[in-house]
mmCIF file of C-alpha atoms in Angstrom:
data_model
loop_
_atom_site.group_PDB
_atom_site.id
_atom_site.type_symbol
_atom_site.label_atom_id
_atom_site.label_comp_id
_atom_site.label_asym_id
_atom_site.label_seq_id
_atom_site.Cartn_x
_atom_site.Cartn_y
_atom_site.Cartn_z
ATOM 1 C CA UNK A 70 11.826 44.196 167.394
ATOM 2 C CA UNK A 71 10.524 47.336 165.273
ATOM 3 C CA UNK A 72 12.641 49.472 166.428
ATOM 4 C CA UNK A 73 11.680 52.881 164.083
ATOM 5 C CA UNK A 74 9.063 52.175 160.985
ATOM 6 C CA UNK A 75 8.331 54.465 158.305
ATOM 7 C CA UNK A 76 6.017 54.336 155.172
ATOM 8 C CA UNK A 77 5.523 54.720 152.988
ATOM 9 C CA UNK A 78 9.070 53.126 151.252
ATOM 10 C CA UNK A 79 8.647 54.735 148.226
ATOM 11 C CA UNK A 80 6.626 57.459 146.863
ATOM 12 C CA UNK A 81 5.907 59.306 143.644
ATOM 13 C CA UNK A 82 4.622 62.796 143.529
ATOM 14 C CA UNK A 83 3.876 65.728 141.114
ATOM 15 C CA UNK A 84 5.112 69.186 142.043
ATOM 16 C CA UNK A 85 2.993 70.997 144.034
ATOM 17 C CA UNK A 86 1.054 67.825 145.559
ATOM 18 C CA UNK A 87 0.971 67.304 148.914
ATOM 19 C CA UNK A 88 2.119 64.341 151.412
ATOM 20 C CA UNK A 89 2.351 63.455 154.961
ATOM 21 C CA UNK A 90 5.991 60.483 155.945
ATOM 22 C CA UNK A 91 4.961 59.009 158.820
ATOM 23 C CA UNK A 92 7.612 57.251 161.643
ATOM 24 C CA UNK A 93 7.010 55.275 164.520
ATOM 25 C CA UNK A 94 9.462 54.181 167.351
ATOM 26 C CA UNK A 95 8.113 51.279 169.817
ATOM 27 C CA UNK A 96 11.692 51.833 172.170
ATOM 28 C CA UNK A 97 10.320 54.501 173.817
ATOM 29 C CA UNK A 98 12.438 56.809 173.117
ATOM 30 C CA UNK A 99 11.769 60.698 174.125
ATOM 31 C CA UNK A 100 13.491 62.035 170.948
ATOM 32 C CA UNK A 101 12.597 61.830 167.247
ATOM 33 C CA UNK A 102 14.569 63.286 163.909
ATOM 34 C CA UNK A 103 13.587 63.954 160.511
ATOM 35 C CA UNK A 104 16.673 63.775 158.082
ATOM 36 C CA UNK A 105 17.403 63.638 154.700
ATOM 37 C CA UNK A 106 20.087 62.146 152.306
ATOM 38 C CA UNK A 107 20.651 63.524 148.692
ATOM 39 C CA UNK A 108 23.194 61.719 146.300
ATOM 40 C CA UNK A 109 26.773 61.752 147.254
ATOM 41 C CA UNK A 110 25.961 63.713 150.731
ATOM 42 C CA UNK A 111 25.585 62.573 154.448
ATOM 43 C CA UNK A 112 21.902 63.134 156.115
ATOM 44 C CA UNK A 113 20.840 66.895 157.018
ATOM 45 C CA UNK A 114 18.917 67.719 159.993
ATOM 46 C CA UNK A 115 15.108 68.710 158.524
ATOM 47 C CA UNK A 116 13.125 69.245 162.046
ATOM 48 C CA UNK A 117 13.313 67.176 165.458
ATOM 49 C CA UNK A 118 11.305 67.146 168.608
ATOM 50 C CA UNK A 119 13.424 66.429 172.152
ATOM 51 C CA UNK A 120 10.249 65.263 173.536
ATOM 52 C CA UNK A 121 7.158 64.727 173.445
ATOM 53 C CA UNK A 122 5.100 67.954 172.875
ATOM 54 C CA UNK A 123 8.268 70.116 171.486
ATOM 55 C CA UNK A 124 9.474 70.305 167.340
ATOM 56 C CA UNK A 125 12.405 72.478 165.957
ATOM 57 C CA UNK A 126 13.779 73.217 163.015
ATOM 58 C CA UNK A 127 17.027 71.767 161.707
ATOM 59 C CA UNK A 128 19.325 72.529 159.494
ATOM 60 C CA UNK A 129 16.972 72.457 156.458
ATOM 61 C CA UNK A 130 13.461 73.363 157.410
ATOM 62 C CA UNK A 131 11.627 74.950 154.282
ATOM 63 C CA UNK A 132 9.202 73.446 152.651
ATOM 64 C CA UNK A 133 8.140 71.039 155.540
ATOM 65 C CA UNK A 134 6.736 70.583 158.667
ATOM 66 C CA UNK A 135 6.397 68.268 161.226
ATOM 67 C CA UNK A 136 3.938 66.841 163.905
ATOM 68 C CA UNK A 137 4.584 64.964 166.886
ATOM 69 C CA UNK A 138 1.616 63.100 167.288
ATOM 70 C CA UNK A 139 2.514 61.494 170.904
ATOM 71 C CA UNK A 140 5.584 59.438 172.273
ATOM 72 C CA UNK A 141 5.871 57.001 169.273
ATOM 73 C CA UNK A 142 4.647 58.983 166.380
ATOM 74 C CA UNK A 143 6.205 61.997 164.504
ATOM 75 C CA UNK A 144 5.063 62.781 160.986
ATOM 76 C CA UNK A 145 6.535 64.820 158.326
ATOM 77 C CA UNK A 146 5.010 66.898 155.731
ATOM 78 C CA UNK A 147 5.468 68.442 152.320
ATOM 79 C CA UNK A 148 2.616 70.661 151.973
ATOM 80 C CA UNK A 149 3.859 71.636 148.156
ATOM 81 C CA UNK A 150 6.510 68.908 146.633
ATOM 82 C CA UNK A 151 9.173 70.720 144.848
ATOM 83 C CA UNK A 152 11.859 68.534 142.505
ATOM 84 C CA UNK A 153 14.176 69.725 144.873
ATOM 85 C CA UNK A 154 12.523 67.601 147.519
ATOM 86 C CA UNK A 155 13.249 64.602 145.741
ATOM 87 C CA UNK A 156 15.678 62.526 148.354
ATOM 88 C CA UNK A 157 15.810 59.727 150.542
ATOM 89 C CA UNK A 158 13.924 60.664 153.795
ATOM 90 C CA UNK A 159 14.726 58.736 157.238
ATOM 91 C CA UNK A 160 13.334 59.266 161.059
ATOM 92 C CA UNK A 161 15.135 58.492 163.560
ATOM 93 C CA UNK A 162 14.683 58.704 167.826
ATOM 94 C CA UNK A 163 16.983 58.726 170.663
ATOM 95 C CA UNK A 164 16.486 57.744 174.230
ATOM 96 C CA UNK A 165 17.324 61.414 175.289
ATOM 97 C CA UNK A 166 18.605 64.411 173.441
ATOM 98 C CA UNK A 167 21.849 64.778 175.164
ATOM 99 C CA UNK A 168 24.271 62.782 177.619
ATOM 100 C CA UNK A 169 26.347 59.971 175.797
ATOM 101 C CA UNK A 170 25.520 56.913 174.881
ATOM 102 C CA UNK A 171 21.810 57.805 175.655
ATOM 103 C CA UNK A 172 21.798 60.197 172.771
ATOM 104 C CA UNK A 173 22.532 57.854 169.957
ATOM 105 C CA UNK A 174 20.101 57.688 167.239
ATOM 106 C CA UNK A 175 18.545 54.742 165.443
ATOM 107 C CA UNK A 176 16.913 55.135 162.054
ATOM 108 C CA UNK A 177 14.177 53.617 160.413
ATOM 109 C CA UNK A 178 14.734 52.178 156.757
ATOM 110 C CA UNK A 179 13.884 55.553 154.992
ATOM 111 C CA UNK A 180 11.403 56.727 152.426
ATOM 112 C CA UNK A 181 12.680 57.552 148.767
ATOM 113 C CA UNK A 182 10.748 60.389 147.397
ATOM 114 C CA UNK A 183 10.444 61.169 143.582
ATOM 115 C CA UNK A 184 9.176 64.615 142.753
ATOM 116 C CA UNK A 185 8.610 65.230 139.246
ATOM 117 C CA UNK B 159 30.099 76.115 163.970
ATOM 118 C CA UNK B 160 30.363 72.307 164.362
ATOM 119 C CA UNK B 161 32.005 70.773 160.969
ATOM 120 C CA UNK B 162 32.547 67.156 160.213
ATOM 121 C CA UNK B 163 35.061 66.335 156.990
ATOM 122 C CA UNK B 164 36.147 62.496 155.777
ATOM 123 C CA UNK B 165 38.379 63.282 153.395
ATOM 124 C CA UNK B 166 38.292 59.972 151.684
ATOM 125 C CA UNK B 167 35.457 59.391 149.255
ATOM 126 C CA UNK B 168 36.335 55.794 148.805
ATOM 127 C CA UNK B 169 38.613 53.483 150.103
ATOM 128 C CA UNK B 170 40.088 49.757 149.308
ATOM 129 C CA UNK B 171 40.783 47.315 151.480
ATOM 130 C CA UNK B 172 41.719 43.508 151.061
ATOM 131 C CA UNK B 173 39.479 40.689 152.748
ATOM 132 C CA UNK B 174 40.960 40.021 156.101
ATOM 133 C CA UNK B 175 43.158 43.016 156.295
ATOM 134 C CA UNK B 176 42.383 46.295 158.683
ATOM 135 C CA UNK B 177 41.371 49.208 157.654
ATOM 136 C CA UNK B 178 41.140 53.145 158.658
ATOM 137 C CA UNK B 179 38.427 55.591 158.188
ATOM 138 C CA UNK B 180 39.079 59.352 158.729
ATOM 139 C CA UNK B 181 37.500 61.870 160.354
ATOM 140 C CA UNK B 182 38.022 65.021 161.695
ATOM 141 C CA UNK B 183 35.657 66.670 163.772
ATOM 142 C CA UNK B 184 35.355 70.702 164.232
ATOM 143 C CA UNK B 185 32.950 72.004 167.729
ATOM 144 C CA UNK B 186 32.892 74.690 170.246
ATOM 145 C CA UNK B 187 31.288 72.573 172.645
ATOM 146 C CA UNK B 188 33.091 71.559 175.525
ATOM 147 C CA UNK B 189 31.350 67.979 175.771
ATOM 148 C CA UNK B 190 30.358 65.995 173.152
ATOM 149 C CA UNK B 191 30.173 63.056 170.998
ATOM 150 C CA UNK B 192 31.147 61.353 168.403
ATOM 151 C CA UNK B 193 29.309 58.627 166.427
ATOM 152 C CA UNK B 194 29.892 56.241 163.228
ATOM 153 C CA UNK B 195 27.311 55.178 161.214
ATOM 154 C CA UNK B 196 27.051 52.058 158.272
ATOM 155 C CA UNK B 197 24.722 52.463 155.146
ATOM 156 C CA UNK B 198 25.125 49.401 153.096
ATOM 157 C CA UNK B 199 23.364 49.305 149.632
ATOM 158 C CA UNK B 200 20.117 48.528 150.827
ATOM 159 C CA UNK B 201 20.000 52.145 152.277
ATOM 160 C CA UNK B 202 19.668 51.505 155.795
ATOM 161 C CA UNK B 203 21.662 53.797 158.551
ATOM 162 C CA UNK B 204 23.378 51.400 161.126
ATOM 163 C CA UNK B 205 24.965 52.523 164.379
ATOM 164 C CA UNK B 206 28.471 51.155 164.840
ATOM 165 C CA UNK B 207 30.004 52.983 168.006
ATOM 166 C CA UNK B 208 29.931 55.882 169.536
ATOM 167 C CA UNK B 209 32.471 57.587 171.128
ATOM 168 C CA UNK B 210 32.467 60.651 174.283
ATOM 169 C CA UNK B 211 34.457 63.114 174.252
ATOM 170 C CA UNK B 212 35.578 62.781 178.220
ATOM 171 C CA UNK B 213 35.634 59.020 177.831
ATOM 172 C CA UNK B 214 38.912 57.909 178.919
ATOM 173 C CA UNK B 215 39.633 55.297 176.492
ATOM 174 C CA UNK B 216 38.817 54.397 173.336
ATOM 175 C CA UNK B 217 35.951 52.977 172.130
ATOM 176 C CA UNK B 218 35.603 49.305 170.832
ATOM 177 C CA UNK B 219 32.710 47.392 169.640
ATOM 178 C CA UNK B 220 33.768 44.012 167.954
ATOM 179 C CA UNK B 221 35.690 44.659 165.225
ATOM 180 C CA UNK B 222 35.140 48.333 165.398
ATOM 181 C CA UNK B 223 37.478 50.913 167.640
ATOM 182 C CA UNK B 224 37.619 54.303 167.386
ATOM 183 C CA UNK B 225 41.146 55.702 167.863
ATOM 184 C CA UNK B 226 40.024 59.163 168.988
ATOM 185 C CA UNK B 227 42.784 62.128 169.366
ATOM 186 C CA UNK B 228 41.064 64.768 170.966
ATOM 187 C CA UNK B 229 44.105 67.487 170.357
ATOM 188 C CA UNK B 230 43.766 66.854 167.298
ATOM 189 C CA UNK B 231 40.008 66.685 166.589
ATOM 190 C CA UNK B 232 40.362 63.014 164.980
ATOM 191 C CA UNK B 233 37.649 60.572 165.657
ATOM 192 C CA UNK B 234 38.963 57.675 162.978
ATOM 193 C CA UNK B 235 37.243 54.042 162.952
ATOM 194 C CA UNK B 236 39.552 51.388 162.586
ATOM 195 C CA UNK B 237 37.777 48.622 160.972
ATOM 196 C CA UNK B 238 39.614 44.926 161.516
ATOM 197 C CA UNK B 239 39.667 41.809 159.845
ATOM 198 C CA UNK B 240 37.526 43.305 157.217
ATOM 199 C CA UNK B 241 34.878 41.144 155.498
ATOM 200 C CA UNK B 242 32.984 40.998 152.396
ATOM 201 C CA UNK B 243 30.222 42.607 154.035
ATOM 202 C CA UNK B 244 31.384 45.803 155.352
ATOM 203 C CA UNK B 245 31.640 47.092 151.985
ATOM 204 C CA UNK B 246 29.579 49.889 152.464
ATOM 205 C CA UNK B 247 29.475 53.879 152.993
ATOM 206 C CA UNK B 248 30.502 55.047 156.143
ATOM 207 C CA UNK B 249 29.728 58.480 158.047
ATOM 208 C CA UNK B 250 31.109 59.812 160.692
ATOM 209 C CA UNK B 251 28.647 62.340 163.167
ATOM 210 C CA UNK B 252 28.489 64.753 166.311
ATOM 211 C CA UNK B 253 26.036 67.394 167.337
ATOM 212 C CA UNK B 254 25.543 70.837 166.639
ATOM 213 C CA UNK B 255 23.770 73.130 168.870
ATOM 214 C CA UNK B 256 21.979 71.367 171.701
ATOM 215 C CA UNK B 257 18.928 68.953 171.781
ATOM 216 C CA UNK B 258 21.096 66.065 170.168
ATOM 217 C CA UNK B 259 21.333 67.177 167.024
ATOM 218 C CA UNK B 260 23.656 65.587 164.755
ATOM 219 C CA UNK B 261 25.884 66.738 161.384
ATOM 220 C CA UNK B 262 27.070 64.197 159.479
ATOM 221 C CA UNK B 263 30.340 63.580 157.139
ATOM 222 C CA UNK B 264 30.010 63.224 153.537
ATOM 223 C CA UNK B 265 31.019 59.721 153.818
ATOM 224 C CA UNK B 266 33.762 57.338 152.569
ATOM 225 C CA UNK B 267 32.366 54.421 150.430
ATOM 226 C CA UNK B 268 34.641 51.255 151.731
ATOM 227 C CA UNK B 269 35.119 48.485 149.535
ATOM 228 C CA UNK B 270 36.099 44.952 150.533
ATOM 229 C CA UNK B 271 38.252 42.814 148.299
ATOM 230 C CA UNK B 272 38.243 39.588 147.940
#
């Protein structure tokens, strides 16, 4: 059982490069998240996509974006790495976006991402 | 706005010996819920037990319950019989919004003593 992959693991990137995370879910799940985790802080919402076809922002949007590339796949990213996009980057996908236990969200291992 | 606060950064707890986690939870939303989450050193995010917020009882998965107080906006995760291996940060969650979005805690690091 996969359950949600991402890659790479670990990355190292000069500001102003470019990179695309990628995340896959094989439960077939309708919903995928894109989170991140700096030191000392729980995750923060980056974009998500309730289904299939849809993306929205979260809670911290700039400097990314997002692509859901069909049920399984939803890839995030950095067009121009900033330092302050150094962090530990995890997807995660639900069954549906809302209505108990259906809603709960299981994440992948997460990417950590060094900007210099 | 929804608001999540653990107001422990780290905890102790002997081998064997229960232990609480707190969290207090902050939403306009008239149904929701609540969710913990374990992140041991290797990094990953584990889901532990969720909780509703019309759910008449209290959740329990294993070792894990939830004693939830919804007049007072409490969702705390009672951990028994701790082991070793539940050392480990802990975050508590719920949504914001709509669409299943969730907000996290800051997290309480919980260590196990032997």
């Amino acid at each position: 059982n996969a359950g949600v992959t991402q890659t790479p693991k670990f990355q190292v990137l000069k500001t102003g490069q470019s990179m695309t995370l990628q995340c896959a879910q094989d439960m077939n799940h309708n919903s995928m998240y894109w989170y991140r985790q700096d030191p000392g802080m729980g995750l923060r919402l980056i974009y998500y996509s309730a289904s299939e076809g849809t993306t929205d922002k979260g809670e911290v949007p700039n400097g990314y974006n997002v692509s859901r590339l069909n049920k399984r796949e939803f890839s995030l990213r950095l067009e121009s790495a900033a330092p302050s996009q150094t962090s530990v980057y995890f997807c995660a996908s639900s069954e549906n976006p809302s209505g108990g236990l259906q809603e709960t969200q299981y994440f992948g291992p997460g990417t950590r991402l060094l900007v210099l | 706005a929804q608001k999540i606060t653990q107001t422990q950064p780290g905890m102790f707890v002997q081998e064997k010996e229960a232990v609480t986690l707190d969290c207090t939870y902050d939403t306009s939303d008239p149904s929701y819920g609540l969710f913990w989450y374990k992140q041991p050193s290797s990094g990953e995010m584990i889901f532990l037990i969720y909780q509703g917020s019309y759910d008449q009882q209290n959740a329990t998965e294993g070792r894990y319950s939830l004693n939830f107080q919804k007049a007072r906006k409490s969702a705390n995760l009672v951990i028994s019989a701790s082991q070793l291996g539940d050392s480990a940060m802990y975050f508590c969650a719920t949504h914001y919004d709509q669409g299943g979005k969730l907000i996290f805690g800051q997290g309480t690091e919980l260590s196990v003593k032997p």
